[in-house]
mmCIF file of C-alpha atoms in Angstrom:
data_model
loop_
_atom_site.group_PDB
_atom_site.id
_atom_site.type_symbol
_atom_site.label_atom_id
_atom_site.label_comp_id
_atom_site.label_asym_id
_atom_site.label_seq_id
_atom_site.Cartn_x
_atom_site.Cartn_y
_atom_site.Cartn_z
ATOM 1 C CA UNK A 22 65.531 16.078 16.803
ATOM 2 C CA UNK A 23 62.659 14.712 16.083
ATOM 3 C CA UNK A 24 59.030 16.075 16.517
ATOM 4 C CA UNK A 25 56.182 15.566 18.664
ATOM 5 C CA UNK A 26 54.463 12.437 17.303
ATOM 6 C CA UNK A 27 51.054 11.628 18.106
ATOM 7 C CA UNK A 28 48.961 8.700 17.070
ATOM 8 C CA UNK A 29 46.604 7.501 15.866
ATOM 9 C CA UNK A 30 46.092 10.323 13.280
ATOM 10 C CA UNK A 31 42.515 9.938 12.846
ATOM 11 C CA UNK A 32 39.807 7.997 14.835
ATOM 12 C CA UNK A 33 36.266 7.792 14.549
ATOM 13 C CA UNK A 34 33.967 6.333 17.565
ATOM 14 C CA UNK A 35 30.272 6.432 18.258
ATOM 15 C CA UNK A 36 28.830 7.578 21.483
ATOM 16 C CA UNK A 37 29.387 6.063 24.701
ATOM 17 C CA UNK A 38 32.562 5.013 23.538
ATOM 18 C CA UNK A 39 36.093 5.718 25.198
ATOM 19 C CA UNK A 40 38.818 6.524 23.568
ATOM 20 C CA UNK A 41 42.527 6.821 24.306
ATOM 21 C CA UNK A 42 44.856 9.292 22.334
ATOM 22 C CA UNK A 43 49.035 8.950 22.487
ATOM 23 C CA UNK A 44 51.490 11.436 22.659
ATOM 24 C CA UNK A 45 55.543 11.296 22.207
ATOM 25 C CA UNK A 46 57.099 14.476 23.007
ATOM 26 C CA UNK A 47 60.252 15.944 21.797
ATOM 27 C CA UNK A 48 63.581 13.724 22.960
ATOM 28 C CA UNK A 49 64.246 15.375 26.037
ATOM 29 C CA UNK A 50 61.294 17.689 27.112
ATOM 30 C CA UNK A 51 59.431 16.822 30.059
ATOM 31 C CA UNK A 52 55.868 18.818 30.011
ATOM 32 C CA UNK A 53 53.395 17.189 28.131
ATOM 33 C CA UNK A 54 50.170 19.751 27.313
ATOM 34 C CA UNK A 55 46.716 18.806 25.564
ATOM 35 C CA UNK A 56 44.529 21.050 23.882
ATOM 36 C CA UNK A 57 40.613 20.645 22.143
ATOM 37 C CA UNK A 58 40.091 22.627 18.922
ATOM 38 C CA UNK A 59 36.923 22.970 18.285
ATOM 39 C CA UNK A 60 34.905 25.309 15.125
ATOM 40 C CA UNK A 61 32.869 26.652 17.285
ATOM 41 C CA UNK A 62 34.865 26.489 20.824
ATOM 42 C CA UNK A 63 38.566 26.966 19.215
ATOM 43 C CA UNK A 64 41.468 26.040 20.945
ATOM 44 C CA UNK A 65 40.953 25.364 24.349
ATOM 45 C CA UNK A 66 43.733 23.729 26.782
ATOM 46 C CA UNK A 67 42.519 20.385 28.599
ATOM 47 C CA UNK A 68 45.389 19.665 30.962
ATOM 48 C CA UNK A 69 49.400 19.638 31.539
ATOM 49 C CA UNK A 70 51.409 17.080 32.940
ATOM 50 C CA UNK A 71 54.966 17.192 33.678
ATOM 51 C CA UNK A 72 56.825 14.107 35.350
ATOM 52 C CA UNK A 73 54.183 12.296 35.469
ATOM 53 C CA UNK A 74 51.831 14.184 37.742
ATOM 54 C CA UNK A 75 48.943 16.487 36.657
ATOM 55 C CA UNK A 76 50.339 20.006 37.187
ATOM 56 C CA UNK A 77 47.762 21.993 35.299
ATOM 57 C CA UNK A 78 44.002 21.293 34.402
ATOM 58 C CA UNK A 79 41.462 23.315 31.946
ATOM 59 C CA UNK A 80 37.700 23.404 32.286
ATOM 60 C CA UNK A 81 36.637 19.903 31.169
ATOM 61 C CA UNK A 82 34.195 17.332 32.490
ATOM 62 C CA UNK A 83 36.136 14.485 34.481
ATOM 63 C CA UNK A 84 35.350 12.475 31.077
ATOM 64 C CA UNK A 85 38.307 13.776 30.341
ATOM 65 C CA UNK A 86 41.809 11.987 31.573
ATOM 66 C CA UNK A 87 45.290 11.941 30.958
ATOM 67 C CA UNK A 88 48.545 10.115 32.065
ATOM 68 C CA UNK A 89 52.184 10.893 31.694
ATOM 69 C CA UNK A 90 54.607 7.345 31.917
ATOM 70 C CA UNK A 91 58.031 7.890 33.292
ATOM 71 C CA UNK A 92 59.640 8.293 29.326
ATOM 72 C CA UNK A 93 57.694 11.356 29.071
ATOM 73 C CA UNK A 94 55.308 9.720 26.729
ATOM 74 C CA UNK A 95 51.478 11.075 27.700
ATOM 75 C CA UNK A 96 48.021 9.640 26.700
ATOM 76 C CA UNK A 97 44.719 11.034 27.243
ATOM 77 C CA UNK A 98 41.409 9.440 27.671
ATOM 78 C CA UNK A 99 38.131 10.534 26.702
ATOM 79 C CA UNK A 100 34.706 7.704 28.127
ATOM 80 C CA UNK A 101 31.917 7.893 27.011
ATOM 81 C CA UNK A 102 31.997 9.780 23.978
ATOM 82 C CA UNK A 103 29.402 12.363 23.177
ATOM 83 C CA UNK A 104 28.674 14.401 19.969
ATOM 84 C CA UNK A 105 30.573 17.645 21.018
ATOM 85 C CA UNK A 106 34.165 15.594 21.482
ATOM 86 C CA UNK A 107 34.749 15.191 18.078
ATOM 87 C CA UNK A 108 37.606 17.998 17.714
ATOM 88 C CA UNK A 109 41.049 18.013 17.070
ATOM 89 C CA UNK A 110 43.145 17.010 19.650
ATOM 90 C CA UNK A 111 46.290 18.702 19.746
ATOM 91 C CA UNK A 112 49.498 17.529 22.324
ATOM 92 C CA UNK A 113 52.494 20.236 22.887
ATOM 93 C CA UNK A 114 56.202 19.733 24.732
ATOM 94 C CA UNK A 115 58.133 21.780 26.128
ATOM 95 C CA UNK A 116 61.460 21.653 27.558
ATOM 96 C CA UNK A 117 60.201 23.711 30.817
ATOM 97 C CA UNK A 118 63.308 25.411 32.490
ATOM 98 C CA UNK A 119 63.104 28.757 33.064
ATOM 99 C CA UNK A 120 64.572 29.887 29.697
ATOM 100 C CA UNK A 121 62.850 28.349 26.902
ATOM 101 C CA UNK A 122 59.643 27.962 27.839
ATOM 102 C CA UNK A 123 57.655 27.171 24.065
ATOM 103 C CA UNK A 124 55.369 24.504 23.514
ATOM 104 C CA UNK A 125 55.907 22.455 20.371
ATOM 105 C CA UNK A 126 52.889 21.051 18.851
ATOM 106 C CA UNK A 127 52.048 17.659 17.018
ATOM 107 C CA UNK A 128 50.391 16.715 13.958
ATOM 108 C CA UNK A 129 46.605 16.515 16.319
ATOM 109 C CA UNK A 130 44.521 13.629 16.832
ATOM 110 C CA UNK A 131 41.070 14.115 14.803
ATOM 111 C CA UNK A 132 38.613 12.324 16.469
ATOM 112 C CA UNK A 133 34.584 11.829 14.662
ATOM 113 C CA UNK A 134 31.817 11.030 17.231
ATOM 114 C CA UNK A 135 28.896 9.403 15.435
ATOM 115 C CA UNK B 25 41.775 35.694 33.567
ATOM 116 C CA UNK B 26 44.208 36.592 31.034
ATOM 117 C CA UNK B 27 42.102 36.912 27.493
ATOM 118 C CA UNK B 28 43.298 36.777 24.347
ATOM 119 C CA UNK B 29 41.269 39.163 21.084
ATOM 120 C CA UNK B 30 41.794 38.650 17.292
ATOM 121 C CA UNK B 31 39.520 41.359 15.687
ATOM 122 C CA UNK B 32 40.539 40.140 12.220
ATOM 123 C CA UNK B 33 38.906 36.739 11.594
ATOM 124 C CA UNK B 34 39.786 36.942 7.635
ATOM 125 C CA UNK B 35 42.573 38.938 6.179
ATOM 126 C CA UNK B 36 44.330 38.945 2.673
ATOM 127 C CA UNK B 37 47.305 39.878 1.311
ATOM 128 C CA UNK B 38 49.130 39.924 -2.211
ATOM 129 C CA UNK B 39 51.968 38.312 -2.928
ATOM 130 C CA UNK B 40 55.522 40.102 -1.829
ATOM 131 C CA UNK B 41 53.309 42.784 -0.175
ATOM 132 C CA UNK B 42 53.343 43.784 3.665
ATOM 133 C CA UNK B 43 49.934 42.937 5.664
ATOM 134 C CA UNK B 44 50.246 43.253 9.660
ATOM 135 C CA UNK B 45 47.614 40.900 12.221
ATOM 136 C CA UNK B 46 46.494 42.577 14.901
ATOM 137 C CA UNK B 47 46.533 41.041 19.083
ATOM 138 C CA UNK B 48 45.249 42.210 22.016
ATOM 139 C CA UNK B 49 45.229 40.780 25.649
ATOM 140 C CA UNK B 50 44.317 41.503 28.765
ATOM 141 C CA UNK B 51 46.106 40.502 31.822
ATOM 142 C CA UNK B 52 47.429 41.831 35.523
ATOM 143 C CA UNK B 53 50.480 39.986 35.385
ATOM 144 C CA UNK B 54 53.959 42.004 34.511
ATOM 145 C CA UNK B 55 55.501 38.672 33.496
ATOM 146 C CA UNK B 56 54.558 36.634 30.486
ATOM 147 C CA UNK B 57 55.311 35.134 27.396
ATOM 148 C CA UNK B 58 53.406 36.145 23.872
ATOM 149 C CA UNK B 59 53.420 33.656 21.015
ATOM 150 C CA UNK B 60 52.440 33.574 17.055
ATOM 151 C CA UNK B 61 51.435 30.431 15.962
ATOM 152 C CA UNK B 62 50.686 29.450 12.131
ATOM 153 C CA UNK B 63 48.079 26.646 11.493
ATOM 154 C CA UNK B 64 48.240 25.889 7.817
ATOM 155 C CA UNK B 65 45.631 23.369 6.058
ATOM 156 C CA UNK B 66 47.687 20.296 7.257
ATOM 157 C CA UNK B 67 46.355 21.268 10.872
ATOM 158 C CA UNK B 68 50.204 21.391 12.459
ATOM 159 C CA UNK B 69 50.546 24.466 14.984
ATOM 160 C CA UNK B 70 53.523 25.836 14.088
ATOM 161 C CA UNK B 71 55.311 28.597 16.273
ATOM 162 C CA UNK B 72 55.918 31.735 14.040
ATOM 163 C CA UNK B 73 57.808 33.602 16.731
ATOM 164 C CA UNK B 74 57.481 34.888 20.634
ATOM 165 C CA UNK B 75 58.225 37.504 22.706
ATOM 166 C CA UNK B 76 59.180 37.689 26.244
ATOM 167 C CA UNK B 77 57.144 40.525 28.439
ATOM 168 C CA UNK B 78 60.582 41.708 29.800
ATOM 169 C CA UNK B 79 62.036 42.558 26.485
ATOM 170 C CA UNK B 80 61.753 45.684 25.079
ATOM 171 C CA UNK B 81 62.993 45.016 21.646
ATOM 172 C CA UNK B 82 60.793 43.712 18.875
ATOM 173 C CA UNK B 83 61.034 40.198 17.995
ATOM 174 C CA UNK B 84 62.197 39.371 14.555
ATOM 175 C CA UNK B 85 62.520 36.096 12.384
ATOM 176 C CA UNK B 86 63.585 36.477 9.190
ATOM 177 C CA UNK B 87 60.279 37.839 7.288
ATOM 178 C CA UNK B 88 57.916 38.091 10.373
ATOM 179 C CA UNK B 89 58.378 40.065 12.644
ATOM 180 C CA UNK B 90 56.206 41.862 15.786
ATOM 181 C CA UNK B 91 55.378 45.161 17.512
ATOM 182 C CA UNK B 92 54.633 44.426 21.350
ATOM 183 C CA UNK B 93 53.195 47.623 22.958
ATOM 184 C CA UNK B 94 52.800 46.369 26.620
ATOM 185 C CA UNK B 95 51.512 49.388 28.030
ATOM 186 C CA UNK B 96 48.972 49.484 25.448
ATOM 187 C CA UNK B 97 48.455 45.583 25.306
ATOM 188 C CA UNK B 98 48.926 44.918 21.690
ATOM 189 C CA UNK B 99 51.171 42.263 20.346
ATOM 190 C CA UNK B 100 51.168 42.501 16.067
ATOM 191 C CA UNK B 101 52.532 40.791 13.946
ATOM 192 C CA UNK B 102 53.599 41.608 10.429
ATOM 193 C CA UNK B 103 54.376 39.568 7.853
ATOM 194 C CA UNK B 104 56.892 41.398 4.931
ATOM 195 C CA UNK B 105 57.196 39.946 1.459
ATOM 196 C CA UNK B 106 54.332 37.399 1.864
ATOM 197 C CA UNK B 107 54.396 34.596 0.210
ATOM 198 C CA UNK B 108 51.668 31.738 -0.707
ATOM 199 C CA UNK B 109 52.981 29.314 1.753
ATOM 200 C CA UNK B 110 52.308 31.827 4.137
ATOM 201 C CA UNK B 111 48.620 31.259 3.592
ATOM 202 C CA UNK B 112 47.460 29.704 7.275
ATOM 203 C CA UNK B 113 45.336 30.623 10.200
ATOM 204 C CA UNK B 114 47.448 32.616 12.902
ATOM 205 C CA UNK B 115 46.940 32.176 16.646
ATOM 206 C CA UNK B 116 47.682 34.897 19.134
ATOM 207 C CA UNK B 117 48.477 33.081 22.330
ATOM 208 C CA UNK B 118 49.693 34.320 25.738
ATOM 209 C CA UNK B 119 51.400 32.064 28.342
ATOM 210 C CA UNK B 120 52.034 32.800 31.760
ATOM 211 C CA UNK B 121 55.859 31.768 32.708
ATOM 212 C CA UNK B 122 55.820 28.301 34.888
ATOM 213 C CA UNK B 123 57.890 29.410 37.854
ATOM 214 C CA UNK B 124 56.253 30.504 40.964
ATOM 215 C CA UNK B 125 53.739 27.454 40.780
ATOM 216 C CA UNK B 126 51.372 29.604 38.278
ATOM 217 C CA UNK B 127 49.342 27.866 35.931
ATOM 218 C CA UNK B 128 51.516 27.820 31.925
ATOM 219 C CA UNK B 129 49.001 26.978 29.609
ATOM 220 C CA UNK B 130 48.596 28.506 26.551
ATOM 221 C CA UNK B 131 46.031 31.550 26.515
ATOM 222 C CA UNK B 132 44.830 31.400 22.635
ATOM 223 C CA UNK B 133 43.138 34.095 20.480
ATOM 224 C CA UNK B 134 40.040 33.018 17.518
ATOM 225 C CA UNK B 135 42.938 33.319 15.359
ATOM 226 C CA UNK B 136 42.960 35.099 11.781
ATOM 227 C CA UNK B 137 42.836 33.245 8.470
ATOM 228 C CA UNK B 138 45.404 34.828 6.103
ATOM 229 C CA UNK B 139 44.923 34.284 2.158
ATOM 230 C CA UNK B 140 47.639 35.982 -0.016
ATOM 231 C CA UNK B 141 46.532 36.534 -4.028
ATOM 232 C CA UNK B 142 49.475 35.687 -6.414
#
């Protein structure tokens, strides 16, 4: 099976910019989860969707945004950019029944605010 | 809240030598799930092994393997005949179980960078 893809790879933006960020999970899974790693923050989670509705949500301003489409597929949406988004942005499936219940990461999203 | 501790933010090893990364966490919950993830220079998380609360036994994967005192809240891992690809930052992380409506993000640690010396 293929992995979790996410694009694009690498993005830079300036402030007050949006931004949106993709996310393909594994064939098959159907929870979609987003995490920020930061230096100075590390890896904090931002929120977890699973068929298509917002199940789960971290501590982060309502800047913050996400969607989940009906193929599993997820995005999440960052407005107006400020310095202290620029962080790796890291999206995890998983298969969510009650037996396996790991979260398979992508490649990240590394996003530079200027 | 369930926290996660890494007291080791820098460890090194030598090559084909043992070296063991230390967890701690501190929950109320008698159910959970405890993960090692490696995070090597290209960035990708990649899941190292887990361990289910309810399980007594030790989990093992080929070289790596863990020693989960749950009484004592401890989750190690060790790493035996290390080798250079196993050079990485390693995440602690705890997860609570998604049934029952309870939240299942991923609890992480400051994670440990391992070097290992040819």
């Amino acid at each position: 099976k293929a992995g979790v893809t996410q694009t694009p790879r690498y993005l830079i933006k300036t402030r007050g910019q949006q931004v949106t960020l993709s996310c393909s999970p594994i064939s098959g899974h159907r929870s979609v989860s987003w995490y920020q790693q930061t230096p100075g923050q590390g890896l904090q989670f931002l929120f977890e969707y699973f068929s298509e509705t917002q199940r789960n949500k971290g501590n982060f301003p309502g800047r913050f945004s996400g969607r989940q489409f009906s193929n599993s597929r997820s995005e999440m949406n960052v407005s107006t950019l400020e310095l202290g988004d620029s962080a790796l942005y890291l999206c995890a499936s998983s298969l969510v029944d009650l037996v396996q219940e790991t979260q398979y990461f992508g490649p990240g999203t590394r996003l530079l605010v200027l | 809240a369930q926290t996660v501790t890494q007291s080791q933010p820098e460890m090194s090893v030598q090559e084909a030598e043992t070296v063991t990364l230390s967890c701690t966490y501190d929950t109320s919950e008698s159910d959970y799930y405890l993960f090692w993830y490696k995070q090597p220079p290209s960035r990708q998380m990649i899941l190292v092994i887990r361990q289910e609360a309810y399980k007594q036994q030790n989990a093992t994967e080929n070289r790596f393997s863990v020693n989960f005192q749950k009484a004592a809240k401890s989750f190690s891992l060790k790493i035996s005949d290390s080798q250079l690809g196993d050079a990485a930052m390693y995440f602690c992380a705890y997860r609570r179980p998604y049934y029952g409506g309870s939240q299942g993000n991923l609890i992480f640690g400051k994670g440990t960078k391992l070097s290992v010396k040819p």
